[in-house]
Amino acid sequence: MEKRELTCIVCPNGCQLVVEVEGKEIVSITGYECKRGLKYAEDEILAPKRTLTTTVKAEGGHLPLVSVRTKEPIPKELLNKAVLELSMITVKPPIKVGDVIVKNILNTGVDVIATRALYAE
Amino acid sequence: MMEYDIVIIGAGPAGLGAAVEAYEKGVKDILIIERDSYPGGILQQCIHNGFGLIEFKEELTGPEYAERFIEKVNEYGIKIMLNTMVLNISSEKIVKAVNQEKGVMEIKAKAIILAMGCRERPRGAISIPGTRPAGIFTAGTAQRYVNMEGYMPGKEIVILGSGDIGLIMARRFTLEGAIVKAVVELMPYSSGLTRNIVQCLDDFGIPLLLSHTVIEIHGKDRVKGVTIAQVDANRKPILRTAKYISCDTLILSVGLIPENELSKSAGVLLDPVTGGPIVNESMETNIEGIFACGNVLQVHDLVDNVTKESRIAADSAVKYIKGLLKQEGKFINAKAGSGIRYVVPQIVNYDNIDDKVKFHMRPIDVFKNAYISVKSGGREIMRRKMQRMTPGEMILIEIKKDKFLDNDLHPVDDITFEVEVV
Ligand SMILES: Cc1cc2nc3c(=O)[nH]c(=O)nc-3n(C[C@H](O)[C@H](O)[C@H](O)COP(=O)(O)OP(=O)(O)OC[C@H]3O[C@@H](n4cnc5c(N)ncnc54)[C@H](O)[C@@H]3O)c2cc1C
Ligand code: SF4
């Protein structure tokens, strides 16, 4: 049996989690203080995910960039690819917080949304 | 002269939160003054997530968190004067400000809420020897460039300091295609949140060098590299461990200082440890009717705590205007004892406590399995078990009103917060 130590990153508590793994099966998870930590540990062992936050270029707005994020966490190994994809697009005002900037990024089923407003210059 | 019930200086989360709360508590004649062209304060450039878990039970980015308050401020029709710099505040609560449209103006307030946030410690504050080339930035400045203005400061980067802003920028630079060669930290522990070490450094294989510092910066016109070295227990560099790292950019993330030039002009007394005003349980400074909250009071690691503090300041300002805030009473001093660096509020007026007082503090070191013990005259009035304490994470301790009474049911003179390791 393999023992893996993780730090839960879901909230600032940063609980230290211990996961016992047998082959590809999770045998036990300890150290979490809430259910979100349990879910995090499962995901982290089986398929680690992260929320991506970055920016896209903007034209004709009050700022040259608009900050964006994935609405849900996406597989960790896709982070760099998603940034690359987002670096290709340019948005125009008006944009509101929550507007979908890219639908279903890299076929993850997850949308990329704006996290700030953009006004015409 | 313009007149308002409450004038708030700064439209960051502290100022916006205070405005919303004061409005909801019944004072509607409010003016917020902000020097930037958009409200939100520092949150505008903090595009990463992790904000609002306590406040909104959701994981938001900085701009989204700010937007929730901006929407409320707009909905209530609270006035924000943007692109306006406050120059001076007097102890009579007259605010002098300037903007392009109106020039210099004076505004009389019944109550003032200080919410100017903090600024970064620059290179001068840490005295690194070497030349003065281009390519040295503070982390917050770099954050504004990358996240709002669309410039990359460099390609090969070394970060000095492992506070949250430094850690978050390490990830951001990496995602934007730069190589972060190392994060160098003087102390034997990081002052950042553990979750940020995991998701900003470990995820990308960026080394964190604890007990290390930069001892020389190389390069004439532009940074060419830095020499780093391990430090001993007295934080003196051990020269035989010196190592050269080539890089074109050095990012400094070496701490924040509350922005209190204005507070001083009004005669507000500052705490030498926090760098912010000395306040009482109502977030009131030594000048009657001037309140403080957010990073101008003490540097916070979580914005949710800034919002909570802004509510206390706003509630107190409303009470003050209505004549309900007692200026006389039985005062209790709150002190930092062994293991604790500072305590805010520093003073409690027993007669103003509704139900309990919330104290914020930071430990001086990392402690595991320890207690925070609150004592008064040798008697322990409260004890709280702490799994883990680190200087990077603020501690909140609430004390109920009746705990401030001694055996004869008189309010005590002072209370001291101490760390006890078991
Ligand atoms: C560079 C940086 C990055 C940070 N990153 C994070 C992070 O990632 N996560 C986190 O939780 N916290 C972060 N913080 C901490 C963050 O500051 C607080 O969480 C929170 O934003 C503080 O709110 P505030 O309203 O007190 O200050 P601020 O957000 O700094 O707002 C202060 C406002 O006052 C205005 N102001 C100041 N002086 C004047 C004047 N004379 N006249 C008019 N207006 C004035 C400023 O322009 C500013 O808008 C960061 C802080 C800094 C400095
Ligand atoms: S387990 Fe729950 S409490 Fe602990 S860090 Fe994770 S989310 Fe936070």
Coordinates of C-alpha atoms in Angstrom, one line a residue, chain B:
Chain B
M1 CA -17.6 73.6 1.4
M2 CA -19.1 70.2 0.5
E3 CA -20.5 68.3 3.5
Y4 CA -21.2 64.6 4.0
D5 CA -22.1 62.4 6.9
I6 CA -19.4 59.8 6.1
V7 CA -16.4 60.3 3.9
I8 CA -14.5 57.1 3.0
I9 CA -11.0 57.3 1.6
G10 CA -10.2 54.5 -0.8
A11 CA -12.5 52.3 -2.9
G12 CA -10.9 49.0 -2.3
P13 CA -12.8 46.2 -0.6
A14 CA -12.5 48.0 2.8
G15 CA -13.9 51.3 1.5
L16 CA -16.6 49.6 -0.6
G17 CA -17.6 47.2 2.2
A18 CA -17.8 50.1 4.7
A19 CA -20.0 52.2 2.3
V20 CA -22.5 49.3 1.8
E21 CA -22.7 48.6 5.5
A22 CA -23.2 52.2 6.5
Y23 CA -25.9 52.7 3.9
E24 CA -27.7 49.5 5.1
K25 CA -27.5 50.7 8.7
G26 CA -29.2 53.9 7.7
V27 CA -26.7 56.6 6.9
K28 CA -27.1 57.4 3.2
D29 CA -25.1 60.6 2.9
I30 CA -21.8 59.0 2.0
L31 CA -18.9 59.9 -0.3
I32 CA -16.1 57.6 -1.4
I33 CA -13.0 59.2 -2.7
E34 CA -10.6 57.1 -4.9
R35 CA -7.5 58.1 -6.8
D36 CA -7.7 55.3 -9.3
S37 CA -10.0 55.5 -12.4
Y38 CA -12.0 52.4 -11.4
P39 CA -13.1 51.1 -8.0
G40 CA -11.9 47.8 -6.5
G41 CA -8.5 48.7 -5.2
I42 CA -5.8 46.1 -5.3
L43 CA -8.3 43.4 -6.1
Q44 CA -8.5 44.6 -9.7
Q45 CA -5.1 43.1 -10.4
C46 CA -5.6 40.0 -8.3
I47 CA -7.1 37.9 -11.1
H48 CA -6.5 34.5 -9.4
N49 CA -9.2 32.7 -7.5
G50 CA -9.6 32.1 -3.8
F51 CA -11.5 35.2 -2.7
G52 CA -14.8 35.1 -1.0
L53 CA -15.0 31.6 0.4
I54 CA -16.1 32.9 3.8
E55 CA -18.1 36.0 2.5
F56 CA -20.0 34.4 -0.4
K57 CA -19.3 30.6 0.0
E58 CA -18.0 30.7 -3.5
E59 CA -14.5 30.8 -5.0
L60 CA -14.2 34.1 -6.8
T61 CA -11.3 36.0 -8.3
G62 CA -10.3 39.5 -7.0
P63 CA -12.2 41.5 -9.6
E64 CA -15.3 39.4 -9.2
Y65 CA -15.2 39.9 -5.4
A66 CA -14.9 43.6 -5.9
E67 CA -17.7 43.7 -8.5
R68 CA -20.2 42.3 -5.9
F69 CA -19.6 45.4 -3.8
I70 CA -19.4 47.8 -6.7
E71 CA -22.8 46.6 -7.9
K72 CA -24.3 47.3 -4.4
V73 CA -22.7 50.7 -4.2
N74 CA -24.2 51.6 -7.6
E75 CA -27.6 50.1 -6.8
Y76 CA -27.7 52.3 -3.6
G77 CA -26.6 55.3 -5.5
I78 CA -23.6 55.9 -3.2
K79 CA -21.4 58.6 -4.6
I80 CA -17.8 57.6 -5.7
M81 CA -15.5 60.4 -6.7
L82 CA -12.9 58.7 -9.0
N83 CA -9.5 60.0 -10.2
T84 CA -9.4 62.1 -7.0
M85 CA -6.5 62.1 -4.7
V86 CA -6.9 62.9 -1.0
L87 CA -4.0 65.2 0.0
N88 CA -4.7 65.9 3.7
I89 CA -7.1 65.2 6.5
S90 CA -7.4 67.5 9.5
S91 CA -8.4 66.4 13.1
E92 CA -11.5 68.5 12.6
K93 CA -12.4 66.0 9.9
I94 CA -12.0 68.3 6.9
V95 CA -10.7 66.3 3.9
K96 CA -8.6 68.1 1.2
A97 CA -8.6 66.4 -2.2
V98 CA -7.7 67.2 -5.8
N99 CA -8.9 66.2 -9.2
Q100 CA -8.7 67.5 -12.8
E101 CA -12.2 68.7 -13.0
K102 CA -12.7 70.5 -9.7
G103 CA -9.1 71.3 -8.7
V104 CA -8.5 71.4 -5.0
M105 CA -11.6 71.0 -2.8
E106 CA -12.4 70.7 0.9
I107 CA -15.0 68.4 2.2
K108 CA -16.4 68.4 5.8
A109 CA -17.3 65.0 7.2
K110 CA -19.1 64.0 10.4
A111 CA -17.1 60.8 10.3
I112 CA -14.2 59.6 8.2
I113 CA -13.3 56.0 7.4
L114 CA -9.7 55.5 6.4
A115 CA -9.5 52.7 3.8
M116 CA -6.3 53.5 1.9
G117 CA -4.9 50.0 1.8
C118 CA -1.1 49.4 1.9
R119 CA 2.0 49.8 -0.3
E120 CA 4.9 47.5 -1.0
R121 CA 8.3 47.7 0.5
P122 CA 10.7 48.7 -2.2
R123 CA 14.3 47.6 -2.8
G124 CA 15.5 50.4 -0.6
A125 CA 13.8 48.8 2.4
I126 CA 15.9 45.7 2.2
S127 CA 19.4 47.0 1.2
I128 CA 20.7 44.6 -1.4
P129 CA 24.2 45.6 -2.6
G130 CA 25.0 45.8 -6.3
T131 CA 24.4 48.0 -9.3
R132 CA 21.0 49.7 -10.1
P133 CA 20.0 48.1 -13.4
A134 CA 16.5 47.9 -15.0
G135 CA 14.6 44.7 -14.3
I136 CA 13.9 45.0 -10.6
F137 CA 10.2 45.2 -9.8
T138 CA 8.0 44.8 -6.8
A139 CA 5.6 41.9 -7.1
G140 CA 2.5 44.1 -7.0
T141 CA 3.8 46.4 -9.8
A142 CA 4.6 43.3 -11.9
Q143 CA 1.1 42.0 -11.1
R144 CA -0.5 45.2 -12.4
Y145 CA 1.6 45.1 -15.6
V146 CA 0.9 41.4 -16.4
N147 CA -2.8 41.3 -15.3
M148 CA -4.1 44.7 -16.3
E149 CA -1.7 46.5 -18.6
G150 CA -0.5 43.6 -20.7
Y151 CA 3.3 43.9 -20.3
M152 CA 5.7 41.0 -19.2
P153 CA 8.5 42.2 -17.0
G154 CA 11.0 39.6 -18.2
K155 CA 11.7 36.0 -19.4
E156 CA 13.9 34.5 -16.7
I157 CA 12.8 35.5 -13.2
V158 CA 14.0 35.2 -9.7
I159 CA 11.5 36.1 -6.9
L160 CA 12.8 37.3 -3.5
G161 CA 10.2 36.7 -0.8
S162 CA 7.6 34.0 -0.5
G163 CA 4.5 35.9 0.6
D164 CA 1.3 35.2 -1.2
I165 CA 1.8 37.8 -3.9
G166 CA 5.3 36.4 -4.7
L167 CA 3.9 32.8 -4.9
I168 CA 0.9 33.8 -7.1
M169 CA 3.2 35.8 -9.5
A170 CA 5.5 32.8 -9.8
R171 CA 2.6 30.8 -11.3
R172 CA 1.3 33.7 -13.3
F173 CA 4.8 34.3 -15.0
T174 CA 5.1 30.6 -15.7
L175 CA 1.7 30.4 -17.4
E176 CA 2.7 33.4 -19.4
G177 CA 5.7 31.6 -20.7
A178 CA 8.5 32.9 -18.5
I179 CA 10.9 30.7 -16.5
V180 CA 10.8 31.3 -12.8
K181 CA 14.2 30.0 -11.6
A182 CA 13.6 30.1 -7.9
V183 CA 11.6 31.7 -5.1
V184 CA 14.1 32.8 -2.4
E185 CA 13.0 33.2 1.2
L186 CA 15.1 34.6 4.0
M187 CA 13.1 32.9 6.8
P188 CA 13.1 29.2 7.4
Y189 CA 9.3 29.1 6.5
S190 CA 7.2 30.8 3.9
S191 CA 5.0 33.6 4.9
G192 CA 2.5 32.5 2.3
L193 CA -0.5 30.2 2.6
T194 CA 0.3 26.5 2.2
R195 CA -2.3 26.2 -0.5
N196 CA -0.4 28.7 -2.6
I197 CA 2.9 26.9 -2.2
V198 CA 1.2 23.7 -3.5
Q199 CA -0.7 25.2 -6.4
C200 CA 1.7 28.0 -7.4
L201 CA 5.1 26.4 -6.9
D202 CA 4.8 22.6 -6.5
D203 CA 2.4 22.3 -9.5
F204 CA 5.0 23.9 -11.8
G205 CA 8.2 22.5 -10.2
I206 CA 9.4 25.9 -9.1
P207 CA 12.0 25.6 -6.3
L208 CA 11.4 27.3 -3.0
L209 CA 14.7 28.1 -1.3
L210 CA 14.1 28.7 2.4
S211 CA 16.7 30.4 4.6
H212 CA 18.3 32.0 1.5
T213 CA 18.7 35.5 0.3
V214 CA 19.9 37.5 -2.6
I215 CA 23.4 39.0 -1.8
E216 CA 24.2 40.6 -5.1
I217 CA 22.5 41.9 -8.2
H218 CA 24.5 41.7 -11.4
G219 CA 24.2 43.7 -14.6
K220 CA 24.7 47.3 -15.6
D221 CA 21.8 48.3 -17.9
R222 CA 19.6 45.3 -17.3
V223 CA 19.7 42.6 -14.6
K224 CA 22.0 39.7 -15.8
G225 CA 21.8 37.6 -12.7
V226 CA 21.8 37.4 -9.0
T227 CA 24.0 35.8 -6.4
I228 CA 22.1 34.0 -3.7
A229 CA 23.3 32.4 -0.5
Q230 CA 22.0 30.4 2.4
V231 CA 21.7 32.3 5.7
D232 CA 22.5 31.2 9.2
A233 CA 20.3 31.3 12.3
N234 CA 21.0 35.0 12.6
R235 CA 20.0 35.6 9.0
K236 CA 23.6 36.4 8.0
P237 CA 24.6 35.0 4.6
I238 CA 26.9 32.0 4.6
L239 CA 29.3 33.1 1.9
R240 CA 30.7 29.7 1.0
T241 CA 27.1 28.7 -0.1
A242 CA 26.9 31.6 -2.6
K243 CA 25.6 30.6 -6.0
Y244 CA 25.0 32.6 -9.2
I245 CA 21.7 32.4 -11.0
S246 CA 21.4 34.1 -14.4
C247 CA 18.1 36.0 -14.9
D248 CA 16.8 39.2 -16.5
T249 CA 14.4 40.1 -13.8
L250 CA 14.3 40.2 -10.0
I251 CA 10.9 40.4 -8.4
L252 CA 10.7 41.7 -4.8
S253 CA 7.9 40.4 -2.6
V254 CA 9.2 41.6 0.7
G255 CA 6.2 42.8 2.5
L256 CA 3.5 45.5 2.7
I257 CA 3.2 48.6 4.8
P258 CA -0.1 50.3 5.7
E259 CA -0.5 53.5 3.8
N260 CA -0.8 56.1 6.6
E261 CA 0.7 59.4 5.4
L262 CA -2.9 60.8 5.5
S263 CA -3.7 59.4 8.9
K264 CA -0.6 61.1 10.3
S265 CA -1.8 64.5 8.9
A266 CA -4.9 64.1 11.0
G267 CA -2.9 63.3 14.1
V268 CA -3.8 59.6 14.2
L269 CA -1.5 57.6 16.4
L270 CA 0.2 54.6 14.7
D271 CA 1.2 51.3 16.2
P272 CA 4.9 50.8 15.5
V273 CA 4.5 47.1 14.9
T274 CA 1.5 47.0 12.6
G275 CA 2.3 50.4 10.9
G276 CA -1.5 51.1 11.1
P277 CA -3.5 53.2 13.5
I278 CA -4.0 52.3 17.1
V279 CA -7.7 51.5 17.3
N280 CA -10.4 50.4 19.8
E281 CA -13.0 47.7 19.6
S282 CA -15.0 50.1 17.3
M283 CA -12.1 50.5 14.9
E284 CA -12.0 54.1 16.0
T285 CA -8.6 55.9 16.1
N286 CA -7.4 58.3 18.8
I287 CA -9.2 61.0 16.8
E288 CA -12.9 61.0 17.6
G289 CA -15.0 60.1 14.5
I290 CA -12.0 58.8 12.4
F291 CA -12.2 55.1 11.9
A292 CA -9.9 52.7 10.0
C293 CA -10.3 49.3 8.3
G294 CA -8.6 47.0 5.9
N295 CA -4.9 47.0 5.0
V296 CA -4.5 50.6 6.2
L297 CA -5.1 49.2 9.7
Q298 CA -3.1 45.9 9.4
V299 CA -2.0 43.9 6.4
H300 CA -4.5 41.1 5.9
D301 CA -4.0 37.9 4.0
L302 CA -7.7 37.3 3.3
V303 CA -10.0 39.8 1.8
D304 CA -12.9 38.3 3.6
N305 CA -11.5 39.5 6.9
V306 CA -11.1 43.0 5.4
T307 CA -14.8 43.0 4.6
K308 CA -15.7 41.9 8.2
E309 CA -13.5 44.7 9.6
S310 CA -15.0 47.2 7.2
R311 CA -18.5 46.4 8.7
I312 CA -17.3 47.1 12.2
A313 CA -15.8 50.4 11.2
A314 CA -19.0 51.4 9.3
D315 CA -21.3 50.3 12.1
S316 CA -19.2 52.4 14.6
A317 CA -19.2 55.4 12.3
V318 CA -23.1 55.2 12.1
K319 CA -23.3 54.9 15.9
Y320 CA -20.9 57.8 16.2
I321 CA -23.0 60.0 14.0
K322 CA -26.1 59.1 15.9
G323 CA -24.4 59.9 19.2
L324 CA -24.5 56.3 20.3
L325 CA -20.7 55.6 20.5
K326 CA -19.4 56.1 24.0
Q327 CA -16.1 58.1 24.2
E328 CA -15.9 57.7 28.0
G329 CA -15.8 54.4 29.8
K330 CA -13.7 51.7 31.2
F331 CA -10.7 51.1 28.9
I332 CA -8.8 47.8 28.7
N333 CA -5.4 47.5 27.0
A334 CA -4.9 44.5 24.7
K335 CA -1.2 43.5 24.6
A336 CA 0.9 41.0 22.6
G337 CA 2.7 38.7 25.0
S338 CA 5.3 36.0 24.3
G339 CA 5.0 34.4 20.8
I340 CA 2.6 37.1 19.5
R341 CA 3.8 40.0 17.3
Y342 CA 0.8 42.3 17.6
V343 CA -2.8 42.5 18.6
V344 CA -5.6 44.6 16.9
P345 CA -7.6 46.3 18.4
Q346 CA -5.1 47.6 20.9
I347 CA -7.7 49.2 23.2
V348 CA -11.2 48.1 24.3
N349 CA -13.8 50.4 25.8
Y350 CA -15.7 47.9 27.9
D351 CA -18.8 50.1 27.8
N352 CA -19.0 49.9 24.0
I353 CA -18.9 46.1 23.8
D354 CA -22.2 44.6 22.6
D355 CA -21.6 41.0 23.0
K356 CA -18.0 40.1 22.1
V357 CA -14.8 41.6 20.7
K358 CA -12.8 40.0 17.9
F359 CA -9.1 40.3 18.1
H360 CA -6.7 39.8 15.2
M361 CA -3.1 38.8 15.7
R362 CA -0.1 37.2 14.2
P363 CA 2.4 34.8 15.8
I364 CA 6.2 35.6 15.6
D365 CA 7.1 32.1 14.5
V366 CA 5.6 28.8 13.4
F367 CA 4.0 26.9 16.3
K368 CA 2.5 23.4 16.2
N369 CA 0.1 22.0 18.8
A370 CA 0.1 25.2 20.9
Y371 CA -2.4 27.3 22.8
I372 CA -3.3 30.9 22.7
S373 CA -3.7 31.9 26.3
V374 CA -5.4 35.2 27.2
K375 CA -4.4 36.4 30.6
S376 CA -5.2 39.3 32.9
G377 CA -3.1 39.9 36.0
G378 CA -1.8 36.3 36.0
R379 CA -5.3 34.8 35.7
E380 CA -6.2 33.0 32.5
I381 CA -9.5 34.2 31.1
M382 CA -9.5 32.2 27.9
R383 CA -7.5 29.5 26.2
R384 CA -7.7 28.2 22.6
K385 CA -6.1 25.2 21.0
M386 CA -4.3 25.9 17.7
Q387 CA -3.3 23.0 15.5
R388 CA -0.8 25.2 13.6
M389 CA 0.1 28.8 13.6
T390 CA 2.3 30.6 11.1
P391 CA 3.2 34.3 10.7
G392 CA 1.6 34.1 7.3
E393 CA -1.9 33.4 8.6
M394 CA -3.7 35.9 10.8
I395 CA -5.4 34.5 13.9
L396 CA -8.8 35.6 15.0
I397 CA -9.9 35.2 18.7
E398 CA -13.3 36.3 19.9
I399 CA -13.7 37.2 23.6
K400 CA -17.2 37.4 25.2
K401 CA -18.1 40.5 27.1
D402 CA -18.3 38.8 30.5
K403 CA -14.7 37.4 30.2
F404 CA -13.4 41.0 30.6
L405 CA -14.6 41.0 34.2
D406 CA -12.5 40.1 37.2
N407 CA -13.6 38.1 40.2
D408 CA -15.3 41.2 41.7
L409 CA -17.1 41.7 38.4
H410 CA -15.1 44.8 37.6
P411 CA -13.6 45.2 34.1
V412 CA -9.9 44.4 34.1
D413 CA -7.2 46.9 33.2
D414 CA -5.4 44.8 30.5
I415 CA -5.3 41.5 28.8
T416 CA -2.3 39.8 27.3
F417 CA -2.3 37.2 24.5
E418 CA 0.4 34.6 24.7
V419 CA 1.5 31.4 22.9
E420 CA 1.9 28.4 25.1
V421 CA 3.5 25.3 23.5
V422 CA 2.5 22.0 25.0

